[in-house]
Structure formats: C-alpha cells, structure tokens
CSV table of C-alpha atoms and ligand atoms in Angstrom, one decimal:
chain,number,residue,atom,x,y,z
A,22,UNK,CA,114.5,129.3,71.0
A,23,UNK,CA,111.3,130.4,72.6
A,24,UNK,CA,110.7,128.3,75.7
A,25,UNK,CA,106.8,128.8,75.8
A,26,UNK,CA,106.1,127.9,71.7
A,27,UNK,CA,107.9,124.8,72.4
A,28,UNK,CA,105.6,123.8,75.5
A,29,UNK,CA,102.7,125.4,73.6
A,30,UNK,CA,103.7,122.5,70.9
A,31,UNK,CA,103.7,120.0,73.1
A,32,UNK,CA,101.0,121.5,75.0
A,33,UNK,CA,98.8,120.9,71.9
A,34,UNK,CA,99.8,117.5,71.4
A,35,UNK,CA,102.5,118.2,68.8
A,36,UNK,CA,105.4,116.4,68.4
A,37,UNK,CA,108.8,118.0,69.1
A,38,UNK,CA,111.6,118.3,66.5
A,39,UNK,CA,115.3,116.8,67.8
A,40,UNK,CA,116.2,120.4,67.9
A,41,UNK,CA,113.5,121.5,69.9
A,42,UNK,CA,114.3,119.0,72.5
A,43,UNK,CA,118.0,119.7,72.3
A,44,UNK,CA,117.5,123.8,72.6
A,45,UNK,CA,114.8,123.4,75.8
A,46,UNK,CA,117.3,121.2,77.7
A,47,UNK,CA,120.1,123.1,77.1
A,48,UNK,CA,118.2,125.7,78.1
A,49,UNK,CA,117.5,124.1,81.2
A,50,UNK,CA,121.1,123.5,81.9
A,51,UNK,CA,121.9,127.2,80.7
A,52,UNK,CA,119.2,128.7,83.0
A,53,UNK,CA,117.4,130.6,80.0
A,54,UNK,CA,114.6,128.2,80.6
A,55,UNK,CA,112.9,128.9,84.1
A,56,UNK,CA,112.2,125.8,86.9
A,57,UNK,CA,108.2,127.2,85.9
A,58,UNK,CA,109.1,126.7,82.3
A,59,UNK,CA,110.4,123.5,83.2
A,60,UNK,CA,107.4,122.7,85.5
A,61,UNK,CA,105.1,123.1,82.2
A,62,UNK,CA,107.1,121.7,79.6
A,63,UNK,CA,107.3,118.4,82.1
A,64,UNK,CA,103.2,118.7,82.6
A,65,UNK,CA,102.9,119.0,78.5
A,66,UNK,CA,104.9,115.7,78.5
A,67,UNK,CA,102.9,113.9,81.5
A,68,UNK,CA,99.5,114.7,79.5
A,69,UNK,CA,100.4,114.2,75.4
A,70,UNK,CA,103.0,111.4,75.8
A,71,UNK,CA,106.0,111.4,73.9
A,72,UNK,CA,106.2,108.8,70.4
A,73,UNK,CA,109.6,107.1,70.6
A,74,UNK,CA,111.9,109.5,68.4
A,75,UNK,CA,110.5,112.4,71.0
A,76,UNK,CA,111.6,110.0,74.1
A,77,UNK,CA,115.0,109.1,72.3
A,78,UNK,CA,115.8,113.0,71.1
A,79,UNK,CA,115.1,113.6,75.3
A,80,UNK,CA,117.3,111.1,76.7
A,81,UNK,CA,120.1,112.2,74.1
A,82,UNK,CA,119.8,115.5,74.8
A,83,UNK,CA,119.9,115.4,78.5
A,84,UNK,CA,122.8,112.5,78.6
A,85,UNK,CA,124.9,115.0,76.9
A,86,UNK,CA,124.2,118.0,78.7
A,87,UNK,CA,127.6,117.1,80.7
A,88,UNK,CA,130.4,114.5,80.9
A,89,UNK,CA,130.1,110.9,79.3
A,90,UNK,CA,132.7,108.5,81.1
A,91,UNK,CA,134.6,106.0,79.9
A,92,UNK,CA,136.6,103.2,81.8
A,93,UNK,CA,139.5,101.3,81.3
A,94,UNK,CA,139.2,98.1,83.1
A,95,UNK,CA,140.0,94.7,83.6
A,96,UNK,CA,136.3,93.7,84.1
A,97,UNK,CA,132.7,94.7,82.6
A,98,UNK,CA,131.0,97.7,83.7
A,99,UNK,CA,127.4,97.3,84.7
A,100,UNK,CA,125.0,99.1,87.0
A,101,UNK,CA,121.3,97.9,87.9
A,102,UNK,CA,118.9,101.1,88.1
A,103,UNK,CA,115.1,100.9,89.8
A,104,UNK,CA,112.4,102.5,88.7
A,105,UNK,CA,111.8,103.5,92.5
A,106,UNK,CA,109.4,102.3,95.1
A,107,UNK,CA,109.5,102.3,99.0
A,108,UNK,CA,111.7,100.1,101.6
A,109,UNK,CA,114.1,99.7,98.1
A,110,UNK,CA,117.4,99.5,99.1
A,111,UNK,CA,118.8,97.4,96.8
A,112,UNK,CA,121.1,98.8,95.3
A,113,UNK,CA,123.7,99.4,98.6
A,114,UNK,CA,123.7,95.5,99.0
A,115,UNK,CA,123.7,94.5,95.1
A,116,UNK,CA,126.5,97.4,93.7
A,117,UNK,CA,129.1,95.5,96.4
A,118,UNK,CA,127.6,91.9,96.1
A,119,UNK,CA,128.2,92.6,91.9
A,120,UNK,CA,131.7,94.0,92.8
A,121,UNK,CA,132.8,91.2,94.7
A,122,UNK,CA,132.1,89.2,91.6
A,123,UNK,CA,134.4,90.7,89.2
A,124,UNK,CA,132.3,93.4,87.8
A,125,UNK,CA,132.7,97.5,88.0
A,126,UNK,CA,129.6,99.5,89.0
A,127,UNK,CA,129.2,103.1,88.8
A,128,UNK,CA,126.0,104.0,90.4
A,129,UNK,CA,124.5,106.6,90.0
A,130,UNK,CA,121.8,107.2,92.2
A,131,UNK,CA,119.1,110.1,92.4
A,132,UNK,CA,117.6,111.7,95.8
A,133,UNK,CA,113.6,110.8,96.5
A,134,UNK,CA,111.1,111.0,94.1
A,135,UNK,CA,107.4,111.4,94.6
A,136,UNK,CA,106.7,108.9,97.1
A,137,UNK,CA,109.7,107.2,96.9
A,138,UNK,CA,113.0,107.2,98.6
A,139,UNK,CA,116.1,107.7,96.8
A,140,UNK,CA,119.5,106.1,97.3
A,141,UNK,CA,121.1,109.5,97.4
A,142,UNK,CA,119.0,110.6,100.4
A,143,UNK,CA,120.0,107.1,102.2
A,144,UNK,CA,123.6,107.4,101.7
A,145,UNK,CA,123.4,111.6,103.0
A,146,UNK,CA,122.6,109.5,106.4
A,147,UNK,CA,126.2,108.7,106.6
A,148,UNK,CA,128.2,111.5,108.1
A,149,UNK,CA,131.1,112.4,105.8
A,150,UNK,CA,130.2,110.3,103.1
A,151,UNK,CA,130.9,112.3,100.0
A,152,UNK,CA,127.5,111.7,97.6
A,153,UNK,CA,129.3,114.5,94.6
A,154,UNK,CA,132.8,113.6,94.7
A,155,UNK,CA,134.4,114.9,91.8
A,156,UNK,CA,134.5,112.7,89.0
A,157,UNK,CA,138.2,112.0,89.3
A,158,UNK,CA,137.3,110.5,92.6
A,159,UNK,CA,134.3,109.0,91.6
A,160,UNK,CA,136.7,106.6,88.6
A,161,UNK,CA,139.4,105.9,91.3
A,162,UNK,CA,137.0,104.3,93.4
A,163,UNK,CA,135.3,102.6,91.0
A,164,UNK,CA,138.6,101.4,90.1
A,165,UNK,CA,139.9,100.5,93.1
A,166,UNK,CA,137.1,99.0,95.0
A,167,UNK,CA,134.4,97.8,92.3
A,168,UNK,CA,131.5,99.8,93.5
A,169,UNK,CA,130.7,103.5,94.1
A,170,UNK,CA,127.4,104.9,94.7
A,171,UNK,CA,127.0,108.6,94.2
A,172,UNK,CA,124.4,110.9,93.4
A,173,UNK,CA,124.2,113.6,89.7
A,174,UNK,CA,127.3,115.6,90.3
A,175,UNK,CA,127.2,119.0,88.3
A,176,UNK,CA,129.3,117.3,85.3
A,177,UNK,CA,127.2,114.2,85.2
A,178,UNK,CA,123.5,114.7,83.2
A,179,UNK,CA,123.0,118.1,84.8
A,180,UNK,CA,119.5,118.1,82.8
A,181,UNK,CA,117.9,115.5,84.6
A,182,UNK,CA,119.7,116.7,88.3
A,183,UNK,CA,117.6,120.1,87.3
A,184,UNK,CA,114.5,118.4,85.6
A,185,UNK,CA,114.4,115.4,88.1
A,186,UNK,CA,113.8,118.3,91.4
A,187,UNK,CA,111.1,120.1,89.5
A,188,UNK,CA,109.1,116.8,88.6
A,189,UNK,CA,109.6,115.5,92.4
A,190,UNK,CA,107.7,118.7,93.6
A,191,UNK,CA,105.2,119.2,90.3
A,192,UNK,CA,103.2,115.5,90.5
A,193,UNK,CA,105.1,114.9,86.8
A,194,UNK,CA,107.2,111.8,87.6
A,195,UNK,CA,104.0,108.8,86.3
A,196,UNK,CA,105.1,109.6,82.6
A,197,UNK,CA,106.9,106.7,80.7
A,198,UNK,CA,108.9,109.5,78.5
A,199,UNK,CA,110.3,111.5,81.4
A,200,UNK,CA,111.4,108.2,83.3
A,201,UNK,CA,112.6,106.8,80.7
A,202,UNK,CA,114.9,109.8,79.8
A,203,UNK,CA,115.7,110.1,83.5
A,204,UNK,CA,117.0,106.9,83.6
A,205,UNK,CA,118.9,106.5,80.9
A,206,UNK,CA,120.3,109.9,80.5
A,207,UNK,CA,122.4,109.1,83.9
A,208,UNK,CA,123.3,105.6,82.9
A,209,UNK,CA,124.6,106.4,79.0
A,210,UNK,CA,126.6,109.4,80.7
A,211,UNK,CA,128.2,106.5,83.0
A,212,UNK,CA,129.7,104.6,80.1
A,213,UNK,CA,128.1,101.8,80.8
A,214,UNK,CA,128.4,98.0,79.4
A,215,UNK,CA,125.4,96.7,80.8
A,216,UNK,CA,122.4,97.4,82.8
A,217,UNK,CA,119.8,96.0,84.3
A,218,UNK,CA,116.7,97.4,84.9
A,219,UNK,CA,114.6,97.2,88.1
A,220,UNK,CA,111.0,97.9,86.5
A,221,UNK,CA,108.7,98.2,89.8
A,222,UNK,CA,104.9,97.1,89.8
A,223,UNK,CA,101.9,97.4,92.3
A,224,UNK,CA,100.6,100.0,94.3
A,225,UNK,CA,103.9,101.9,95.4
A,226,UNK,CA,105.4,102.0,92.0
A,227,UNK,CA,105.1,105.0,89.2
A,228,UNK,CA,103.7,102.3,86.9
A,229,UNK,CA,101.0,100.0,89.2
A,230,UNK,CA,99.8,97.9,87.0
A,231,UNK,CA,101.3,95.0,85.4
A,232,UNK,CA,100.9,96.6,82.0
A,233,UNK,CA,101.9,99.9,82.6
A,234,UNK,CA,105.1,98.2,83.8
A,235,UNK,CA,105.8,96.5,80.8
A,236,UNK,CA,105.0,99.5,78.8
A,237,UNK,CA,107.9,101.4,80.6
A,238,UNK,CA,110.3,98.4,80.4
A,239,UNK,CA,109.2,98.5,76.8
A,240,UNK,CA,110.2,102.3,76.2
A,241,UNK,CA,113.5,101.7,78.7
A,242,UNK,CA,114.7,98.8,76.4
A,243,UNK,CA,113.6,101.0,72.8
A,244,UNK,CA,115.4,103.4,73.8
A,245,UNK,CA,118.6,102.1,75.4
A,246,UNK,CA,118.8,99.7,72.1
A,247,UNK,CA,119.1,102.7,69.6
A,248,UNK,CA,121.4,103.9,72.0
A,249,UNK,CA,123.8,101.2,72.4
A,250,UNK,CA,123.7,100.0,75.6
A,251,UNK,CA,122.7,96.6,76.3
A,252,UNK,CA,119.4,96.4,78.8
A,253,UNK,CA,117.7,93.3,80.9
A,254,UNK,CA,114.5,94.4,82.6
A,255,UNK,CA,113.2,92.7,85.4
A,256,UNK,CA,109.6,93.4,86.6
A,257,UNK,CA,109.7,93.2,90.3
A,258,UNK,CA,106.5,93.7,92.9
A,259,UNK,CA,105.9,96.6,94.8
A,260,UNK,CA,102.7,96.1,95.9
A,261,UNK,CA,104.3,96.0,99.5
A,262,UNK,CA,107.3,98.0,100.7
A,263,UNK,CA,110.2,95.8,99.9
A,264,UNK,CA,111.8,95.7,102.9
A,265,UNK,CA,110.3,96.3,106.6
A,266,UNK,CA,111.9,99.7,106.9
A,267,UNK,CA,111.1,102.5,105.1
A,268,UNK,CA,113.0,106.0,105.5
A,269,UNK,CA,116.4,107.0,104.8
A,270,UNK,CA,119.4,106.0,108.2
A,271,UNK,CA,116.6,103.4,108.5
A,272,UNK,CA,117.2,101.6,105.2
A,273,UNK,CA,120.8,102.1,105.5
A,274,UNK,CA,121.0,99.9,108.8
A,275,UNK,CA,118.6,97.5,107.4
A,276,UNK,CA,121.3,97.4,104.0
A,277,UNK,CA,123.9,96.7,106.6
A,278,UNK,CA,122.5,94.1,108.6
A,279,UNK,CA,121.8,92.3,105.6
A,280,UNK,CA,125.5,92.8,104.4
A,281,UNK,CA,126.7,91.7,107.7
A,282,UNK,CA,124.5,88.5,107.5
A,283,UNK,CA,122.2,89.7,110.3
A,284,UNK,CA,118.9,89.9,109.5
A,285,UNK,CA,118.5,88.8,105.6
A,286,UNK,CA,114.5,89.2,104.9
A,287,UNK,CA,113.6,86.8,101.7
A,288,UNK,CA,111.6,89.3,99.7
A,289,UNK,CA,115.0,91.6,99.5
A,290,UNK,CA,116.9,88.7,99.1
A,291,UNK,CA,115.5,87.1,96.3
A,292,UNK,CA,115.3,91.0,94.4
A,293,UNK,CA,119.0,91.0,94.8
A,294,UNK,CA,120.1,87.7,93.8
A,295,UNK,CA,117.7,87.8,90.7
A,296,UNK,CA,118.9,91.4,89.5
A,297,UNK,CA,122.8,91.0,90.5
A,298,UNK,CA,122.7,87.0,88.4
A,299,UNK,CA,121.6,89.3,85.4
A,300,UNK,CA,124.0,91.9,85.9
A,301,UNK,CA,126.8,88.8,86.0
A,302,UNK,CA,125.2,87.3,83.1
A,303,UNK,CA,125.4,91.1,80.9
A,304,UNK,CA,129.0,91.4,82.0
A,305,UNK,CA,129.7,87.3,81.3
A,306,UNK,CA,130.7,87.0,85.0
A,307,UNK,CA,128.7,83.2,84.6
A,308,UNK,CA,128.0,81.0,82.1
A,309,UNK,CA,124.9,80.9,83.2
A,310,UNK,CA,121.8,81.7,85.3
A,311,UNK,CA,122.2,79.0,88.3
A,312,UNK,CA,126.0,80.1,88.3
A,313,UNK,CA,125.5,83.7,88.9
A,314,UNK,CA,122.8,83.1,91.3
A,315,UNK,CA,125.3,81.2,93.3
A,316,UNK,CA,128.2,83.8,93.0
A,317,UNK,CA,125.7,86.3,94.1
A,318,UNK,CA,125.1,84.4,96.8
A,319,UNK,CA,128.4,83.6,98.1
A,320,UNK,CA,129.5,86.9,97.7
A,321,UNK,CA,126.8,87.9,100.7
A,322,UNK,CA,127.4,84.9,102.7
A,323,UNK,CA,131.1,85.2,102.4
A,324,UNK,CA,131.2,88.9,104.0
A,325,UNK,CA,132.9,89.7,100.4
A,326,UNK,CA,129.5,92.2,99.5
A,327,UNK,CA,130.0,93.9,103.3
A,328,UNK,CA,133.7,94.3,102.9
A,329,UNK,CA,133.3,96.1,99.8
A,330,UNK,CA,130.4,98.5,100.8
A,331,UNK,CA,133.0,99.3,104.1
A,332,UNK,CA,135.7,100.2,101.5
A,333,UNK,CA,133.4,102.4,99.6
A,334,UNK,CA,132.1,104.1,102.8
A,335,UNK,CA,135.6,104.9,104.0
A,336,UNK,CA,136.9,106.1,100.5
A,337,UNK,CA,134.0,108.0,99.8
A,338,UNK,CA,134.5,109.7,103.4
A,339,UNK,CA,132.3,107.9,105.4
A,340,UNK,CA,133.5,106.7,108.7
A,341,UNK,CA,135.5,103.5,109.1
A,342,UNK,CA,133.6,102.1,111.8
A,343,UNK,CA,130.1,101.8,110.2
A,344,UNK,CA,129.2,98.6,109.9
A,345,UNK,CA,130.2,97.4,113.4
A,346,UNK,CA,128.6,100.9,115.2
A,347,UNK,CA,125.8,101.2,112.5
A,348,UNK,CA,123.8,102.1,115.4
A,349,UNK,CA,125.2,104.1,117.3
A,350,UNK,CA,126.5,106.9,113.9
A,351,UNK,CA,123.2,106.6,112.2
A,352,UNK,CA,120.8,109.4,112.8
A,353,UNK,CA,117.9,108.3,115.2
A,354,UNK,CA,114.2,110.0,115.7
A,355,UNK,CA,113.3,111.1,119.7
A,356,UNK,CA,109.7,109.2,119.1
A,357,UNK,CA,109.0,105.7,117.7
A,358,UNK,CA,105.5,104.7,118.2
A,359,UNK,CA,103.9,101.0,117.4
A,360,UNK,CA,100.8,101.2,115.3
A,361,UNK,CA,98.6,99.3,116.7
A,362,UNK,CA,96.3,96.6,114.6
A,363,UNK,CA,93.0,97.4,115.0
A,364,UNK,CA,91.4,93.7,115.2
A,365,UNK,CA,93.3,90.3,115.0
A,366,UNK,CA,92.9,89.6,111.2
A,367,UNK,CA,95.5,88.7,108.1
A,368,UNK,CA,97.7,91.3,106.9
A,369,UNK,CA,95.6,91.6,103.3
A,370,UNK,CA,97.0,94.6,101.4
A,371,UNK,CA,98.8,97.5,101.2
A,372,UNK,CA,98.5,101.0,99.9
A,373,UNK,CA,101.9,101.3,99.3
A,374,UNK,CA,102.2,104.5,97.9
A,375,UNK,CA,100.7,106.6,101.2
A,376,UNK,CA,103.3,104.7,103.5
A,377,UNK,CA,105.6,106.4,101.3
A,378,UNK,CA,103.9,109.7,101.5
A,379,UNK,CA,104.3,109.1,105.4
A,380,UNK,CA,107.1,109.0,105.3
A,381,UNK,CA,107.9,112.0,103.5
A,382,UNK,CA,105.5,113.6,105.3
A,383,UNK,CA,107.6,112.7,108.6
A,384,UNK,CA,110.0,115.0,106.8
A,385,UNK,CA,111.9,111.7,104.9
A,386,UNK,CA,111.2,113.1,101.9
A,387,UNK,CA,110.8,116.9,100.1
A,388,UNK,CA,107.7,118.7,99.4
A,389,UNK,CA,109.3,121.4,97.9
A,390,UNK,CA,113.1,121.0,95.7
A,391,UNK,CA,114.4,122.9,98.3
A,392,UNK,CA,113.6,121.0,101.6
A,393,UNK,CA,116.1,119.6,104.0
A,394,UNK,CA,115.4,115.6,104.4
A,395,UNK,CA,114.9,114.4,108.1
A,396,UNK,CA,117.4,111.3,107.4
A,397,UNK,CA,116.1,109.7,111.0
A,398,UNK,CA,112.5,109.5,110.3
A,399,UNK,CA,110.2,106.6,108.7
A,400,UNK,CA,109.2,103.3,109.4
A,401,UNK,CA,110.7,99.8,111.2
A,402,UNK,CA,109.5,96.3,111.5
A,403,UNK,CA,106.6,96.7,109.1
A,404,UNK,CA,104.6,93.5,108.5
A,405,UNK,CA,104.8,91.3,105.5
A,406,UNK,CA,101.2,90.7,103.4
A,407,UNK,CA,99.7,87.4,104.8
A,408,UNK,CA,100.7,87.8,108.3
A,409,UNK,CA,98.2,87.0,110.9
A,410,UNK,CA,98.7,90.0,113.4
A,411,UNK,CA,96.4,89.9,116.8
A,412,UNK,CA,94.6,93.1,118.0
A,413,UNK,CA,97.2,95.6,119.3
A,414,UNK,CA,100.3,93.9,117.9
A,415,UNK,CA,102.4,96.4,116.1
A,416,UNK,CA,101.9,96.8,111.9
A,417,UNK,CA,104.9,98.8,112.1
A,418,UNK,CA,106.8,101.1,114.0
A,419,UNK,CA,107.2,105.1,113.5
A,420,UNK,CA,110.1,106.8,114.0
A,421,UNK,CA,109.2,111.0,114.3
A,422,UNK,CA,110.8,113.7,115.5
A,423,UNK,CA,107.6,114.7,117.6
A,424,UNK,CA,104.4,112.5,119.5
A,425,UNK,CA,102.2,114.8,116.8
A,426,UNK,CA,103.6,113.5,114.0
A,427,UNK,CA,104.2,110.4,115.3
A,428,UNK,CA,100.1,110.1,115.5
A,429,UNK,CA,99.3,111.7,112.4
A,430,UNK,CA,101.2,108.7,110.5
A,431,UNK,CA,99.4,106.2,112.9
A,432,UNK,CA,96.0,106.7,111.9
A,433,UNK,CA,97.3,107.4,107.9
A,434,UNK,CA,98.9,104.1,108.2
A,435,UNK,CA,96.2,102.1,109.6
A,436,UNK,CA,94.1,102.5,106.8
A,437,UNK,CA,97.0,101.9,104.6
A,438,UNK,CA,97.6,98.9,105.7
A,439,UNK,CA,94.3,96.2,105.3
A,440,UNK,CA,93.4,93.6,107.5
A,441,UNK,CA,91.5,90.7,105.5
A,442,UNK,CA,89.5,87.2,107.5
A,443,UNK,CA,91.8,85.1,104.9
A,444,UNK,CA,95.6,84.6,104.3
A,445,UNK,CA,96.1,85.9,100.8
A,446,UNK,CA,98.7,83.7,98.8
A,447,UNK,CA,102.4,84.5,98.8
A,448,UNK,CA,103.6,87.3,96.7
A,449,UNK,CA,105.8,86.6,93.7
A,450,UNK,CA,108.4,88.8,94.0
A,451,UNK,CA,109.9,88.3,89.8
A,452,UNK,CA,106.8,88.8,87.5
A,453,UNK,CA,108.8,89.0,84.1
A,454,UNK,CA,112.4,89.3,82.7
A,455,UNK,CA,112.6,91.1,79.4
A,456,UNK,CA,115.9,89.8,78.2
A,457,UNK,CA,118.6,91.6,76.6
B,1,LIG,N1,114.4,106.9,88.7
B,1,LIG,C1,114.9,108.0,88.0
B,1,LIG,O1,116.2,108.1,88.0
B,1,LIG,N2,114.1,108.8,87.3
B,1,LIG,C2,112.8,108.6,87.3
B,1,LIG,O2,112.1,109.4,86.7
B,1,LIG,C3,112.2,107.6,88.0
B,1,LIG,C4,113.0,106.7,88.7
C-alpha cells in the first residue's frame, strides 16, 4: 500500500476499492500511515464525499481494527449514540434511566469534537473514575449494573480513537462518511442489539440544517442495515445548547441534579424520555410508545436512573460519595463572571456553535490532539430562546480560570446570543423519528 496514491485517488474524486480502505486504516492502526497522512486522506473525504459502498467498506474496516464484543445476557443490549452538540449530556442520565428498565448499555463515548463536548471529557471530571478500563471490566460492569460509560479503549475501534483526534484538530469532522464510520465503527465493535441514534440539528450541530440532518440519519441507517444492527434515528434540535450548562464538571453536576430530581430542565427532559422509550421499544422493554415513555419516566422519578449512575461511578473507580458531595469533588474555575444583556429584549437566537468554541477556548476543549482539557471551565445558567431578559440580567455565567479569559468569552458570547423585540415560538425539541 502506498498511503499518498490512495489519498491522491480520493483526492481526485475517485472512488476507493474495499481494499484500499481496509489497507489505509490498518495502516492507521499499524502507524505506517502518518497522523499528516491521516489529516489528508480525512480532507480528501470531507471534499469528494464518499458513495455508500466507500462509507460501508470505512466503517467495516475501522470496526474491525480491534475487538468486537459479545454478551451473554438476560436482557437486550442497546446504546443511544449523538451526533454531538453542546450542553448534551444525555447520555449520563439516559444509559442508567435505560438500565433501570431492564436493558444493558455499553456506551461507548468519544472525548470532544470540534465544537462540541464529549462524554469522555465529562466523565474525566470525576476523580478516579476509570474512562479505559480493560474490557474485562468494562463486560462485568455492564453485567452487573446495566450501564457503563467508557471512552475507545486501545482494543475497541482503535481506527477511529486515532482518526477521531486528527479530525477534532483538522476542521474534518462536517462529512456525512467520516461520521457515519465514526459512529458505527464504535457501536458494531460493542455487539450491539439495538441503537438509537441522536441525529442533532441547528446551528451547534455538524449537520445545521434540517436536511443535512436527515442526509446523515440517512447514511447512519444505510449503513448500519447492511451491517446488521437494527437503528432508530431521532432528529433532535440543537439550535440552542441543550442544557444551560455547557463544559465538562459542569455538565456532569447538571446530569446529577437531574438524576437526583433536583433541577430537571424540560428541553433535556423530553430528549431523554423520547430517545430512552425507543431504546425500550428496540430492546422490547414496552409494548409500546406511551409505555416506555412511562418506564423511562419512573425510572428518573423513582431515584432507580441515580442509583445506577452511583453504582457505575463507584465500580468504575469513581468516588462513592458523588452524588450527595457533587459539589464539593467536582473541579471548580477561580472566576465566574455574569454576561451581562446588553438591552431588555427577548432571548431570539443563538449561535450555538461559538458558545461551544468558548468554551473550548476557555480550555474545555483541545485545539491540538494533544491538549490537556480544563474540566472546570464553561458556562452555567444560560438562558432559554424566548426568554425576556432585562438590561444587565445575566445571559449566562462564565466559569474561567483567569478575569482575561473570563472577558474574552463575554464579549464572544454577547453576540452569540441575539436579543429580538418579539418572543419567538417555543422550540420543538423532536423534529423526525426515522424508524427502525
Ligand atoms: N460522534 C462520533 O463518535 N463521531 C463523529 O464523527 C461525530 C460524532
């Protein structure tokens, strides 16, 4: 194999032979292919597109470029994966919500992308909690507690653990082929019997509009179908950040006060219930829609969803305390700083994408595959669209770890955030459900 003719190929627009495919991402994995081979070869792709044999011969390739699991169980296994976006914690309320239903879930989670946060990154907030256990460890506490959230370990889809740091750091992420193979790569190596996928769309997702979405839910479900495993996507809005904190301790104390029954915001909410009643109805937990709705919902009212995400926490490493001292363990920035609304007016809009990019900025996220994440920094209390704020109130609040920074992301953010004279009409968080 010679890297360059192969990114040359694709380069050109060619299409890429199964074995050219296979031979570049072993590569990858081998290390005969270079991260600036990698870097081009992931460019080629973001600029000619992949046709669907190309995107399939990808996924393949990089879900077998280390261990596929398979379970044993007394219940279905089933994992809900988002295309990313910001203030998206979903998945460390849903995974033990789903649990405490009956079903298994084997998450496996990748660290920020782009302008978005990842669940890896959140969970590395929690002191001792083990985000590469071995695999061994990984299956017992599946096993024993329903849910585990982890991030790529070495053995599990090393090509996209590789591929997914180079694309983070290159501006390659916005191509349907490359998140699609992402994606699936890590979920076929989990042994999956269901997933459901969290297709994000407005202006902090990879896909903003409305039919770019359904493009990549369309290339998500292709693919998974040749490959066996049985897919529901759900497009969801993220033309606001989901929840009103954004950054990576800061989304895991908002996850736990919503476990814990403490402060459950309705946009995050509703985004659970929706994706973990598919994931039920994919593993036939319920007969139906309205009855996996309600089991989701009883699972978070009961306490069952916290209980579990404690269990994991502790087997996992993390300390046993957490959800009672949340607080107190969780890493917290020296500055937080209101930003201030400029005039009374409506909350009209968003630009969703730079409060991301603040936040990584802040140091939440990496500019470079090597950067250490700031896991205190990002944003609290941000405002919902169609609030009516008053001049001065606070649109959000920054947490930094200096006043410089701290004003840097003020002024960035108030002209992220648009003030309109008229209350625009309530977002609807579910746009479509592709069904499986
Ligand atoms: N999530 C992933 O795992 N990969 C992508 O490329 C985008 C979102």
């Amino acid at each position: 194999m010679i890297p360059q003719d192969i990114i040359r190929c694709k380069r050109d627009g060619g299409t890429l032979s199964a074995t050219q495919i296979e031979d570049f991402i072993g590569g990858l994995v081998s290390g005969a292919v270079s991260e600036g081979q990698a870097a081009a070869f992931a460019m080629a792709i973001f600029f000619r597109g992949m046709i669907a044999r190309e995107t399939a011969a990808l996924t393949t390739a990089m879900s077998e470029s280390g261990l596929r699991l398979s379970w044993s169980l007394n219940g279905p296994v089933l994992d809900k994966h988002s295309t990313g976006g910001v203030g998206d914690h979903i998945s460390l309320i849903l995974a033990p919500a789903v649990a405490a239903c009956g079903g298994f879930v084997p998450m496996i989670s990748g660290r920020g992308l782009g302008h978005t946060g990842g669940t890896l990154d959140k969970l590395d907030s929690i002191v001792g909690y083990e985000t590469q256990p071995s695999t061994d460890l990984f299956q017992s506490v599946v096993r024993d507690i329903g849910c585990a959230i982890i991030g790529q370990t070495s053995d599990l889809a090393p090509a996209d653990r590789k591929l997914y740091a180079i694309r983070d750091v290159t501006a390659t992420v916005e191509s349907i082929p490359l998140i699609t193979a992402s994606i699936l790569s890590k979920k076929l190596a989990a042994g999956l019997d269901g997933l459901v996928m969290d297709v994000k769309t407005g202006s902090g997702a990879f896909m903003p509009t409305l039919p770019e979405a359904q493009a990549l839910a369309q290339s998500l479900a292709t693919v998974a179908r040749e490959a066996g495993l049985v897919t529901t996507s759900v497009l969801t809005d993220m033309d606001q950040p989901l929840a009103s904190s954004a950054g990576n301790a800061l989304e895991v104390l908002h996850a736990i006060a919503h476990l814990r029954g403490e402060a459950c915001e309705p946009r995050v909410q509703e985004v659970v219930v929706e994706l973990g009643a598919q994931m039920l109805l994919l593993g036939r937990l319920a007969p139906n829609l309205t009855s996996a709705r309600s089991k989701i919902e009883a699972a978070l009212t009961s306490g069952a969803a916290a209980e579990r995400f404690a269990q994991m926490v502790v087997a996992l490493g993390g300390p046993a305390d957490l959800m009672e001292r949340a607080q107190q363990i969780l890493p917290t920035a020296p500055v937080m700083m209101p930003v201030p609304a400029s005039r009374s007016a409506y909350v009209a809009g968003f630009n969703t994408r730079a409060l991301g990019m603040v936040v990584v900025a802040l140091g939440g996220g990496r500019m470079r595959p090597q950067d250490k994440i700031d896991h205190a920094v990002g944003l609290s209390k941000c405002v919902e669209a169609g609030t009516f704020v008053h001049k001065g109130d606070p649109l959000c609040f920054v947490h930094a770890r200096s006043m410089s920074q701290a004003q840097e992301a003020c002024v960035t953010l108030q002209s992220a955030i648009t003030l309109g004279d008229e209350a625009s009409a309530p977002t609807q968080m579910v746009k479509q459900i592709f069904a499986a």
